[in-house]
Coordinates of C-alpha atoms in Angstrom, one line a residue:
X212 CA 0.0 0.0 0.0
X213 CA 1.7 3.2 -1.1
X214 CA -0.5 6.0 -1.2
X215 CA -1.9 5.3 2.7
X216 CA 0.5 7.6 4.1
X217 CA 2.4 10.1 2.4
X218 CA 6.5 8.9 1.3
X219 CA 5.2 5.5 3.5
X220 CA 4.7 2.1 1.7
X221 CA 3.4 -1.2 4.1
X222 CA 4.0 -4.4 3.2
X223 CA 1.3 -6.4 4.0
X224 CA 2.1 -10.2 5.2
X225 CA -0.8 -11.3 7.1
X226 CA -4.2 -10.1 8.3
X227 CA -6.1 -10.1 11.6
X228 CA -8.8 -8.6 12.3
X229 CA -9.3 -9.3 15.6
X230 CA -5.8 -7.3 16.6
X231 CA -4.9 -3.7 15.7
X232 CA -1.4 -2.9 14.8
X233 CA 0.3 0.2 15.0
X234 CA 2.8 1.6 13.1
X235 CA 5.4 4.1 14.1
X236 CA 7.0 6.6 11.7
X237 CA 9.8 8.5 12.1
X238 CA 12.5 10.1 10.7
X239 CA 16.1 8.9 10.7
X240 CA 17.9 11.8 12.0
X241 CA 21.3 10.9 11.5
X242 CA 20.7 9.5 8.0
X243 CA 19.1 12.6 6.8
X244 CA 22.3 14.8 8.9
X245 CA 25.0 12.7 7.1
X246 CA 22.9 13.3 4.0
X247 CA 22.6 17.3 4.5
X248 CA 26.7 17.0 5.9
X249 CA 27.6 15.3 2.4
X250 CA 25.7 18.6 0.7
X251 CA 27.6 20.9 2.8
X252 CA 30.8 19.5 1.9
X253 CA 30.0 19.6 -2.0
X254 CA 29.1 23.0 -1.6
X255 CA 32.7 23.7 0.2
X256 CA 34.3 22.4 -2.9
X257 CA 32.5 24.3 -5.5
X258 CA 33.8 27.3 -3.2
X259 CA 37.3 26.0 -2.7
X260 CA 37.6 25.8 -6.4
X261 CA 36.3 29.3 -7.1
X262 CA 39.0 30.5 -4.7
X263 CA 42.0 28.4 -6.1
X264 CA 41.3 29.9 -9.6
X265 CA 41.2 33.2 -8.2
X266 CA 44.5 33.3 -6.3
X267 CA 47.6 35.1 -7.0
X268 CA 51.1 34.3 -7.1
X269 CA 53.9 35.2 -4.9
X270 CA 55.0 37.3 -7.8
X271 CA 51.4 39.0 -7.9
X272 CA 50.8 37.2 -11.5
X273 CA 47.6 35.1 -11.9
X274 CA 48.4 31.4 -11.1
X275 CA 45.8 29.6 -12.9
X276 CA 43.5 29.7 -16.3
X277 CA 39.9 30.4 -15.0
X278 CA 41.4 33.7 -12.9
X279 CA 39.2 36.5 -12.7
X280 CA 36.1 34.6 -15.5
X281 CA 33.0 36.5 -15.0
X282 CA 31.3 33.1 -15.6
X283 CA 33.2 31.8 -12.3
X284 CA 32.2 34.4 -10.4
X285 CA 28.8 34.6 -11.8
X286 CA 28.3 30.7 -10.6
X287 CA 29.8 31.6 -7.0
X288 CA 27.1 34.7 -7.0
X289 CA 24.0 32.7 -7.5
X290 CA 25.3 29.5 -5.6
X291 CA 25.8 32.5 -2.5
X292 CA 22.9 34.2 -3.1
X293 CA 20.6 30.8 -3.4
X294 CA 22.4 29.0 0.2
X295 CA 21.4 32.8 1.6
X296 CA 17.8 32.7 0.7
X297 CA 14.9 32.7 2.1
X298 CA 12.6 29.7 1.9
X299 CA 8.7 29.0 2.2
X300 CA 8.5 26.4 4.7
X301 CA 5.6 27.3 6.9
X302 CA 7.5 27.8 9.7
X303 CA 9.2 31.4 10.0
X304 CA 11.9 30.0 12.5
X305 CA 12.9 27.6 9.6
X306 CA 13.3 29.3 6.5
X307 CA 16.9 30.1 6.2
X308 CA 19.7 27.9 6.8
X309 CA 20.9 29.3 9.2
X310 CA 18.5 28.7 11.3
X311 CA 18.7 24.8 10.8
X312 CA 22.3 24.9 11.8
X313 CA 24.1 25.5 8.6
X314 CA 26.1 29.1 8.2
X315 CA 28.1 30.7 5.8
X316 CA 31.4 32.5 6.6
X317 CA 33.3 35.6 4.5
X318 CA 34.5 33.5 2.2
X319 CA 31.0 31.8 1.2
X320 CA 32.3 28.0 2.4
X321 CA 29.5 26.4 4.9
X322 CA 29.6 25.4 8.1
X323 CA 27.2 22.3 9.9
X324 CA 26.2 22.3 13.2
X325 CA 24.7 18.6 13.5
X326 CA 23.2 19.3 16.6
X327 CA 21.1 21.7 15.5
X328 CA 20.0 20.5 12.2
X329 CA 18.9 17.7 14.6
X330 CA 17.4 20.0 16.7
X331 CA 15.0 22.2 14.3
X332 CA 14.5 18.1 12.4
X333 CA 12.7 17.6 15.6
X334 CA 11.0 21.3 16.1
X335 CA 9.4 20.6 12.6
X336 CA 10.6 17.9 10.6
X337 CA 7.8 19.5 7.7
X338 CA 9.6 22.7 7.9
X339 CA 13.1 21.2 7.3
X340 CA 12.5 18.8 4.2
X341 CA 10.8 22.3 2.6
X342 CA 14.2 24.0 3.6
X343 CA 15.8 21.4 0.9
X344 CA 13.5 19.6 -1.2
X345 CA 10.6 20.6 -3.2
X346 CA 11.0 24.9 -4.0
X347 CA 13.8 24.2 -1.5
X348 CA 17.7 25.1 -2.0
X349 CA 18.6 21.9 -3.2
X350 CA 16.2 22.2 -6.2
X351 CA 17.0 25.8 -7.0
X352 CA 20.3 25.5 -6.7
X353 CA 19.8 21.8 -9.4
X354 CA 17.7 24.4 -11.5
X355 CA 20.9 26.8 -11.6
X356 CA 23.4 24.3 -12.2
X357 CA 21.5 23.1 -15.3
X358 CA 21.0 26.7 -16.2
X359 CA 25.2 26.5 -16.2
X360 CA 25.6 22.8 -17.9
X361 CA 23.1 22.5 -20.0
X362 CA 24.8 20.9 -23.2
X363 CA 22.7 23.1 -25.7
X364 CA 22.1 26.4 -23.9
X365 CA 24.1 26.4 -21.0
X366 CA 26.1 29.2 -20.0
X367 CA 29.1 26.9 -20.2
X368 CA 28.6 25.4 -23.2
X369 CA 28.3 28.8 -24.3
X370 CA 31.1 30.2 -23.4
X371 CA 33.0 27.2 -24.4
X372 CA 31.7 27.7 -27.9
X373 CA 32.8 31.6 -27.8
X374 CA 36.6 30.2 -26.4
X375 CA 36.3 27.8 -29.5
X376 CA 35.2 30.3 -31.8
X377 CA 38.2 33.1 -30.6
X378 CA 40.9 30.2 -30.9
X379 CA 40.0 29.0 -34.3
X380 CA 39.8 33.1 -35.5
X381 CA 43.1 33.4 -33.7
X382 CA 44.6 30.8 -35.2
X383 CA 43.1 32.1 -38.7
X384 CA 45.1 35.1 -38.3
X385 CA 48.0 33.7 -37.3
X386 CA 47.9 31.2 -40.3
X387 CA 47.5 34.1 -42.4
X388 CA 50.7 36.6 -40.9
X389 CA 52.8 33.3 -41.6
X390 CA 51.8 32.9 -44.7
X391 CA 52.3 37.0 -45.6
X392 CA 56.0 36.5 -43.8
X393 CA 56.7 33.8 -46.1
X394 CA 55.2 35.1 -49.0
X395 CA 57.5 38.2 -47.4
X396 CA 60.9 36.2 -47.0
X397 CA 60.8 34.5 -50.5
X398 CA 60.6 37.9 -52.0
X399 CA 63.5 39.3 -49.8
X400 CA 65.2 36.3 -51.1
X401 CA 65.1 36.7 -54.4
X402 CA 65.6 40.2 -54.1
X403 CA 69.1 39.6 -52.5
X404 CA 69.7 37.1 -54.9
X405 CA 69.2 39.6 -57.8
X406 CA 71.2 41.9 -55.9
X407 CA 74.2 39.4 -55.7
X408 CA 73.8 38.3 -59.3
X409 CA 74.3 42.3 -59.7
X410 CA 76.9 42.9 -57.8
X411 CA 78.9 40.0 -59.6
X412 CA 78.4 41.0 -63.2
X413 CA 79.6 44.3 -61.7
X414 CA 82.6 43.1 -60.3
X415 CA 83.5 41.2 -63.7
X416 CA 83.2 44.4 -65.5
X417 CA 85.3 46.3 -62.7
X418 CA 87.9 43.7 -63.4
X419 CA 87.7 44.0 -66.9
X420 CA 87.7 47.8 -67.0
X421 CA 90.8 47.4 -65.1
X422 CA 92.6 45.1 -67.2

């Protein structure tokens, strides 16, 4: 039976009806923590990335390829701006993440107090599953990541195309100033070779004025 109890399904083995049984629901607290923990540390990485491609050398030069992309920083904007939020939950005192134990420091990297989360999971289990799942940050920030990887459209792929696009014009123009320097060189060539061949019949007639 799976539409008895909402996200329940019973499997039925036997049937009495002279006894009542009761069934107990409740949530697994620590799963769902180690769930929202493994979330917080994917987050962290997405962040410790941003800020390894944004560092600078000792010798104040950029150290890596992605430093200073406005589609980097564009990413860490809405991923900061979505974890910041405010969510509809139903319950006021559980609508940001903060207040389920889950904070944010200056660099944008997340912190998770398990104890907490635990905490509010009791205060209003309803509450904290709308903090993450249906209009929750977990879906908006899924809708934003496909908004950035989407293989047609995506913001990405776009850019990517654009890089491709740049490269292939670059290397369009440089195919073409090697081929103008050649074109270049040969003519110097022959041009000194004309010179020589002049400069020798002069010499033979200097000789033979001479003689």
């Amino acid at each position: 039976i799976g539409d008895l109890i909402p996200g329940v399904t019973l499997d039925l083995k036997s049937a009495d009806l002279a006894s009542t049984v009761q069934v107990t629901v409740s949530t697994d607290a620590e799963e769902t923590s180690s769930k929202v923990n493994d979330f917080v540390e994917a987050y962290n990485k997405v962040v410790d990335f941003v800020s390894t491609q944004n560092q600078l050398g000792e010798d104040g030069e950029a150290r890596n390829p992605l430093f200073g992309d406005l589609t980097l920083r564009s990413i860490r904007s809405s991923l900061r701006s979505i974890v910041g939020g405010n969510i509809a939950t139903g319950n006021e005192s559980i609508s940001l993440l903060v207040q389920a134990g889950i904070t944010s420091d200056r660099e944008g990297k997340l912190t998770f107090n398990r104890s907490q989360f635990e905490e509010k999971l009791v205060e209003d289990e309803q509450a904290v599953s709308a903090l993450f799942s249906g209009a929750g940050i977990a879906t908006r920030i899924t809708d934003q990541i496909d908004v950035y990887t989407g293989s047609t459209e995506g913001l990405i792929k776009t850019r990517q195309d654009g890089f491709d696009r740049l490269i292939k014009d670059t290397q369009r123009r440089i195919d073409q100033s090697e081929d103008r320097l050649e074109r270049f060189q040969t003519s110097l060539e022959q041009r000194f070779a004309n010179l020589e061949s002049l400069l020798a019949r002069l010499q033979g007639q200097g000789s033979a004025l001479n003689g």
